[in-house]
PDB file of C-alpha atoms in Angstrom:
ATOM      1  CA  MET L 237     -42.252  26.606  65.164  1.00 59.00           C
ATOM      2  CA  ARG L 238     -42.436  25.573  68.789  1.00 51.00           C
ATOM      3  CA  PRO L 239     -39.835  26.578  71.349  1.00 54.00           C
ATOM      4  CA  ALA L 240     -37.570  23.777  72.471  1.00 53.00           C
ATOM      5  CA  THR L 241     -37.422  22.887  76.131  1.00 64.00           C
ATOM      6  CA  VAL L 242     -34.527  25.045  77.282  1.00 78.00           C
ATOM      7  CA  THR L 243     -31.642  22.738  78.138  1.00 87.00           C
ATOM      8  CA  ALA L 244     -27.890  22.875  77.759  1.00 92.00           C
ATOM      9  CA  ALA L 245     -27.030  22.071  74.145  1.00 95.00           C
ATOM     10  CA  PRO L 246     -25.074  18.814  73.946  1.00 96.00           C
ATOM     11  CA  GLU L 247     -21.682  19.106  72.271  1.00 97.00           C
ATOM     12  CA  LEU L 248     -21.600  18.171  68.601  1.00 97.00           C
ATOM     13  CA  GLU L 249     -19.890  14.822  67.930  1.00 96.00           C
ATOM     14  CA  VAL L 250     -17.946  15.507  64.746  1.00 96.00           C
ATOM     15  CA  ALA L 251     -15.607  13.180  62.839  1.00 95.00           C
ATOM     16  CA  ALA L 252     -14.013  16.045  60.854  1.00 95.00           C
ATOM     17  CA  TRP L 253     -14.512  19.760  60.166  1.00 97.00           C
ATOM     18  CA  LEU L 254     -14.401  21.381  56.730  1.00 95.00           C
ATOM     19  CA  ASN L 255     -14.053  25.154  56.158  1.00 95.00           C
ATOM     20  CA  ALA L 256     -12.789  25.534  59.718  1.00 93.00           C
ATOM     21  CA  HIS L 257      -9.592  26.544  61.442  1.00 88.00           C
ATOM     22  CA  GLY L 258      -9.343  23.948  64.170  1.00 88.00           C
ATOM     23  CA  SER L 259     -12.334  22.180  65.649  1.00 91.00           C
ATOM     24  CA  PRO L 260     -15.187  24.506  66.626  1.00 94.00           C
ATOM     25  CA  SER L 261     -16.997  23.471  69.795  1.00 95.00           C
ATOM     26  CA  LEU L 262     -20.137  24.793  71.412  1.00 96.00           C
ATOM     27  CA  ALA L 263     -18.177  25.373  74.621  1.00 95.00           C
ATOM     28  CA  ALA L 264     -15.635  27.550  72.772  1.00 95.00           C
ATOM     29  CA  LEU L 265     -18.462  29.502  71.097  1.00 96.00           C
ATOM     30  CA  ARG L 266     -20.142  30.522  74.361  1.00 95.00           C
ATOM     31  CA  GLY L 267     -20.891  34.219  74.230  1.00 95.00           C
ATOM     32  CA  LYS L 268     -22.154  33.932  70.641  1.00 96.00           C
ATOM     33  CA  VAL L 269     -25.495  32.800  69.303  1.00 97.00           C
ATOM     34  CA  VAL L 270     -24.866  29.537  67.443  1.00 98.00           C
ATOM     35  CA  VAL L 271     -26.998  28.473  64.493  1.00 98.00           C
ATOM     36  CA  VAL L 272     -26.498  24.841  63.509  1.00 98.00           C
ATOM     37  CA  TYR L 273     -28.034  23.530  60.297  1.00 97.00           C
ATOM     38  CA  ALA L 274     -28.112  19.739  60.083  1.00 97.00           C
ATOM     39  CA  PHE L 275     -28.336  18.654  56.454  1.00 96.00           C
ATOM     40  CA  GLN L 276     -27.621  15.957  53.898  1.00 94.00           C
ATOM     41  CA  MET L 277     -26.386  16.938  50.472  1.00 92.00           C
ATOM     42  CA  LEU L 278     -28.931  14.597  48.800  1.00 90.00           C
ATOM     43  CA  CYS L 279     -31.862  16.079  50.757  1.00 92.00           C
ATOM     44  CA  PRO L 280     -34.035  18.243  48.453  1.00 94.00           C
ATOM     45  CA  GLY L 281     -35.333  20.411  51.333  1.00 94.00           C
ATOM     46  CA  CYS L 282     -31.780  20.987  52.532  1.00 93.00           C
ATOM     47  CA  VAL L 283     -30.542  22.068  49.107  1.00 94.00           C
ATOM     48  CA  SER L 284     -33.552  24.247  48.242  1.00 95.00           C
ATOM     49  CA  HIS L 285     -34.224  25.773  51.639  1.00 95.00           C
ATOM     50  CA  GLY L 286     -31.918  24.851  54.547  1.00 96.00           C
ATOM     51  CA  ILE L 287     -28.548  25.661  52.968  1.00 96.00           C
ATOM     52  CA  PRO L 288     -29.737  28.954  51.413  1.00 97.00           C
ATOM     53  CA  GLN L 289     -31.232  29.970  54.769  1.00 97.00           C
ATOM     54  CA  ALA L 290     -27.986  29.176  56.602  1.00 97.00           C
ATOM     55  CA  LYS L 291     -26.046  31.233  54.033  1.00 97.00           C
ATOM     56  CA  LYS L 292     -28.454  34.178  54.518  1.00 97.00           C
ATOM     57  CA  ILE L 293     -28.028  34.037  58.290  1.00 97.00           C
ATOM     58  CA  ALA L 294     -24.231  33.970  57.915  1.00 97.00           C
ATOM     59  CA  ALA L 295     -24.361  36.945  55.528  1.00 96.00           C
ATOM     60  CA  THR L 296     -26.837  38.964  57.628  1.00 96.00           C
ATOM     61  CA  PHE L 297     -25.519  38.746  61.175  1.00 96.00           C
ATOM     62  CA  ASP L 298     -22.167  39.917  62.506  1.00 95.00           C
ATOM     63  CA  ARG L 299     -19.842  36.961  63.044  1.00 93.00           C
ATOM     64  CA  GLY L 300     -18.907  38.428  66.413  1.00 94.00           C
ATOM     65  CA  ASP L 301     -22.498  37.787  67.517  1.00 96.00           C
ATOM     66  CA  VAL L 302     -23.638  34.778  65.460  1.00 97.00           C
ATOM     67  CA  GLU L 303     -21.741  31.678  64.397  1.00 97.00           C
ATOM     68  CA  VAL L 304     -23.285  29.497  61.693  1.00 98.00           C
ATOM     69  CA  LEU L 305     -22.253  25.850  61.603  1.00 98.00           C
ATOM     70  CA  GLY L 306     -23.311  23.151  59.209  1.00 98.00           C
ATOM     71  CA  LEU L 307     -23.635  19.550  60.329  1.00 97.00           C
ATOM     72  CA  HIS L 308     -23.601  16.946  57.580  1.00 95.00           C
ATOM     73  CA  THR L 309     -25.618  14.247  59.283  1.00 92.00           C
ATOM     74  CA  VAL L 310     -26.006  11.259  56.978  1.00 86.00           C
ATOM     75  CA  PHE L 311     -28.602   8.689  57.974  1.00 81.00           C
ATOM     76  CA  GLU L 312     -29.191   7.185  54.509  1.00 78.00           C
ATOM     77  CA  HIS L 313     -27.218   6.610  51.293  1.00 71.00           C
ATOM     78  CA  HIS L 314     -23.970   6.521  53.296  1.00 66.00           C
ATOM     79  CA  ALA L 315     -21.856   5.174  50.430  1.00 73.00           C
ATOM     80  CA  VAL L 316     -22.413   8.193  48.156  1.00 70.00           C
ATOM     81  CA  MET L 317     -22.161  10.985  50.723  1.00 73.00           C
ATOM     82  CA  GLY L 318     -18.578  10.676  51.909  1.00 85.00           C
ATOM     83  CA  ARG L 319     -16.046  13.404  52.589  1.00 90.00           C
ATOM     84  CA  ASP L 320     -14.862  13.806  48.971  1.00 92.00           C
ATOM     85  CA  ALA L 321     -18.442  14.301  47.775  1.00 93.00           C
ATOM     86  CA  LEU L 322     -19.075  16.765  50.622  1.00 95.00           C
ATOM     87  CA  ASP L 323     -15.925  18.744  49.707  1.00 94.00           C
ATOM     88  CA  ALA L 324     -17.210  19.082  46.129  1.00 95.00           C
ATOM     89  CA  PHE L 325     -20.714  19.983  47.365  1.00 95.00           C
ATOM     90  CA  LEU L 326     -19.406  22.760  49.626  1.00 96.00           C
ATOM     91  CA  HIS L 327     -17.325  24.147  46.760  1.00 96.00           C
ATOM     92  CA  GLU L 328     -20.155  24.027  44.190  1.00 96.00           C
ATOM     93  CA  TYR L 329     -22.710  25.608  46.545  1.00 96.00           C
ATOM     94  CA  ARG L 330     -20.161  28.165  47.803  1.00 96.00           C
ATOM     95  CA  ILE L 331     -20.648  27.253  51.437  1.00 97.00           C
ATOM     96  CA  ASP L 332     -17.920  28.947  53.427  1.00 95.00           C
ATOM     97  CA  PHE L 333     -19.038  28.502  57.029  1.00 97.00           C
ATOM     98  CA  PRO L 334     -17.653  25.557  59.047  1.00 97.00           C
ATOM     99  CA  VAL L 335     -19.284  22.205  58.343  1.00 97.00           C
ATOM    100  CA  GLY L 336     -18.835  19.216  60.608  1.00 96.00           C
ATOM    101  CA  ILE L 337     -19.300  15.622  59.562  1.00 96.00           C
ATOM    102  CA  ASP L 338     -21.540  13.977  62.153  1.00 95.00           C
ATOM    103  CA  GLN L 339     -19.737  11.076  63.845  1.00 93.00           C
ATOM    104  CA  PRO L 340     -21.139   7.769  62.541  1.00 92.00           C
ATOM    105  CA  SER L 341     -22.859   5.500  65.039  1.00 90.00           C
ATOM    106  CA  ASP L 342     -21.366   2.183  66.048  1.00 90.00           C
ATOM    107  CA  SER L 343     -24.819   0.616  66.208  1.00 90.00           C
ATOM    108  CA  GLY L 344     -26.924   1.836  63.292  1.00 88.00           C
ATOM    109  CA  PRO L 345     -27.471   4.300  60.438  1.00 88.00           C
ATOM    110  CA  VAL L 346     -28.268   7.368  62.580  1.00 92.00           C
ATOM    111  CA  PRO L 347     -25.102   9.364  63.422  1.00 94.00           C
ATOM    112  CA  ARG L 348     -24.265  10.345  66.996  1.00 94.00           C
ATOM    113  CA  THR L 349     -25.187  14.041  67.083  1.00 96.00           C
ATOM    114  CA  MET L 350     -28.422  13.381  65.232  1.00 95.00           C
ATOM    115  CA  ALA L 351     -29.328  10.740  67.831  1.00 95.00           C
ATOM    116  CA  ARG L 352     -28.161  12.895  70.744  1.00 95.00           C
ATOM    117  CA  TYR L 353     -30.466  15.745  69.681  1.00 96.00           C
ATOM    118  CA  ARG L 354     -33.251  13.316  68.710  1.00 95.00           C
ATOM    119  CA  MET L 355     -33.496  14.841  65.253  1.00 95.00           C
ATOM    120  CA  ARG L 356     -36.294  13.476  63.080  1.00 93.00           C
ATOM    121  CA  GLY L 357     -34.521  14.141  59.789  1.00 93.00           C
ATOM    122  CA  THR L 358     -33.057  16.922  57.699  1.00 94.00           C
ATOM    123  CA  PRO L 359     -33.034  19.831  57.453  1.00 96.00           C
ATOM    124  CA  THR L 360     -32.984  20.505  61.182  1.00 97.00           C
ATOM    125  CA  LEU L 361     -32.198  23.939  62.594  1.00 97.00           C
ATOM    126  CA  LEU L 362     -30.723  24.299  66.091  1.00 97.00           C
ATOM    127  CA  LEU L 363     -30.618  27.728  67.750  1.00 97.00           C
ATOM    128  CA  ILE L 364     -28.289  27.953  70.735  1.00 97.00           C
ATOM    129  CA  ASP L 365     -28.115  31.081  72.872  1.00 96.00           C
ATOM    130  CA  ARG L 366     -25.031  32.874  74.178  1.00 95.00           C
ATOM    131  CA  GLN L 367     -25.032  30.729  77.340  1.00 94.00           C
ATOM    132  CA  GLY L 368     -25.014  27.462  75.369  1.00 95.00           C
ATOM    133  CA  MET L 369     -28.686  26.671  75.909  1.00 96.00           C
ATOM    134  CA  LEU L 370     -30.733  25.041  73.137  1.00 96.00           C
ATOM    135  CA  ARG L 371     -33.552  27.515  72.513  1.00 95.00           C
ATOM    136  CA  GLN L 372     -35.114  26.162  69.306  1.00 95.00           C
ATOM    137  CA  GLN L 373     -35.002  22.954  67.325  1.00 95.00           C
ATOM    138  CA  VAL L 374     -36.918  23.009  64.054  1.00 95.00           C
ATOM    139  CA  PHE L 375     -37.339  20.057  61.698  1.00 96.00           C
ATOM    140  CA  GLY L 376     -38.199  20.843  58.094  1.00 94.00           C
ATOM    141  CA  MET L 377     -38.534  24.173  56.361  1.00 92.00           C
ATOM    142  CA  ALA L 378     -38.586  27.169  58.682  1.00 92.00           C
ATOM    143  CA  ASP L 379     -39.821  30.562  57.521  1.00 94.00           C
ATOM    144  CA  ASP L 380     -36.949  33.001  56.833  1.00 95.00           C
ATOM    145  CA  MET L 381     -38.633  35.902  58.639  1.00 95.00           C
ATOM    146  CA  GLN L 382     -39.414  33.825  61.740  1.00 95.00           C
ATOM    147  CA  VAL L 383     -35.884  32.436  61.912  1.00 96.00           C
ATOM    148  CA  GLY L 384     -34.384  35.896  61.402  1.00 96.00           C
ATOM    149  CA  ALA L 385     -36.556  37.267  64.227  1.00 95.00           C
ATOM    150  CA  LEU L 386     -35.546  34.401  66.527  1.00 95.00           C
ATOM    151  CA  VAL L 387     -31.835  34.868  65.817  1.00 97.00           C
ATOM    152  CA  ALA L 388     -32.107  38.657  66.236  1.00 96.00           C
ATOM    153  CA  GLY L 389     -33.941  38.151  69.516  1.00 95.00           C
ATOM    154  CA  LEU L 390     -31.166  35.907  70.819  1.00 96.00           C
ATOM    155  CA  VAL L 391     -28.511  38.375  69.646  1.00 95.00           C
ATOM    156  CA  HIS L 392     -30.184  41.228  71.507  1.00 92.00           C
ATOM    157  CA  GLU L 393     -30.831  39.397  74.771  1.00 87.00           C
ATOM    158  CA  GLU L 394     -28.957  41.003  77.619  1.00 64.00           C
ATOM    159  CA  ALA L 395     -25.371  39.817  77.644  1.00 54.00           C
ATOM    160  CA  ASP L 396     -25.269  40.634  81.371  1.00 51.00           C
ATOM    161  CA  GLU L 397     -27.918  38.062  82.314  1.00 56.00           C
ATOM    162  CA  PRO L 398     -26.829  35.300  84.683  1.00 58.00           C
ATOM    163  CA  GLN L 399     -25.047  32.515  82.802  1.00 58.00           C
ATOM    164  CA  CYS L 400     -26.245  29.016  83.647  1.00 65.00           C
ATOM    165  CA  ASP L 401     -24.986  25.576  82.739  1.00 63.00           C
ATOM    166  CA  GLU L 402     -24.933  22.112  84.304  1.00 66.00           C
ATOM    167  CA  GLY L 403     -22.687  23.406  87.105  1.00 66.00           C
ATOM    168  CA  GLY L 404     -25.028  26.210  88.194  1.00 68.00           C
ATOM    169  CA  CYS L 405     -25.517  29.912  87.504  1.00 66.00           C
ATOM    170  CA  ARG L 406     -23.007  32.765  87.591  1.00 58.00           C
ATOM    171  CA  ILE L 407     -23.897  36.428  87.999  1.00 55.00           C
ATOM    172  CA  PRO L 408     -21.664  38.648  85.846  1.00 52.00           C
ATOM    173  CA  LEU L 409     -19.482  41.003  87.920  1.00 46.00           C
ATOM    174  CA  SER L 410     -20.745  43.996  85.949  1.00 42.00           C
ATOM    175  CA  THR L 411     -24.154  43.594  87.644  1.00 43.00           C
ATOM    176  CA  VAL L 412     -22.781  43.328  91.167  1.00 42.00           C
ATOM    177  CA  THR L 413     -22.386  46.665  92.998  1.00 41.00           C
TER     178      THR L 413
END
């Protein structure tokens, strides 16, 4: 696992959300660590490793600190992985965290968020810190212990650190005397 270059995480381009009240956005989730698991329901590595790992993260960490999102990012077999099939998949695998359907591309098989993050395939894990910065991007199977340590590290980073985004950095008032 190599650290990603720390940059602001681009917003997810989602056609529809399942298991969600409203439309979650990375901007609205600032202040929480966000774990995004990009998957396809016909991907063996996603079914055997990625989805179970996402469920463990959701069950282990306090939802006030960590938000787990799924991103169904279909880049092959489009005809058999539509919304109805995804609804059944989420029910059968008892996935209860929000899952977005990656917005299809107008110009090819790779959906928009997948292209925007330059994902190489599925499963892909994205770890976004409390300030909305992409801290890790992992393609393939990631070790449970390493991922747990990374998420815990992001959870326990100082909440009073300066918050930076494209517009600049802000120093929290609690640190100004």
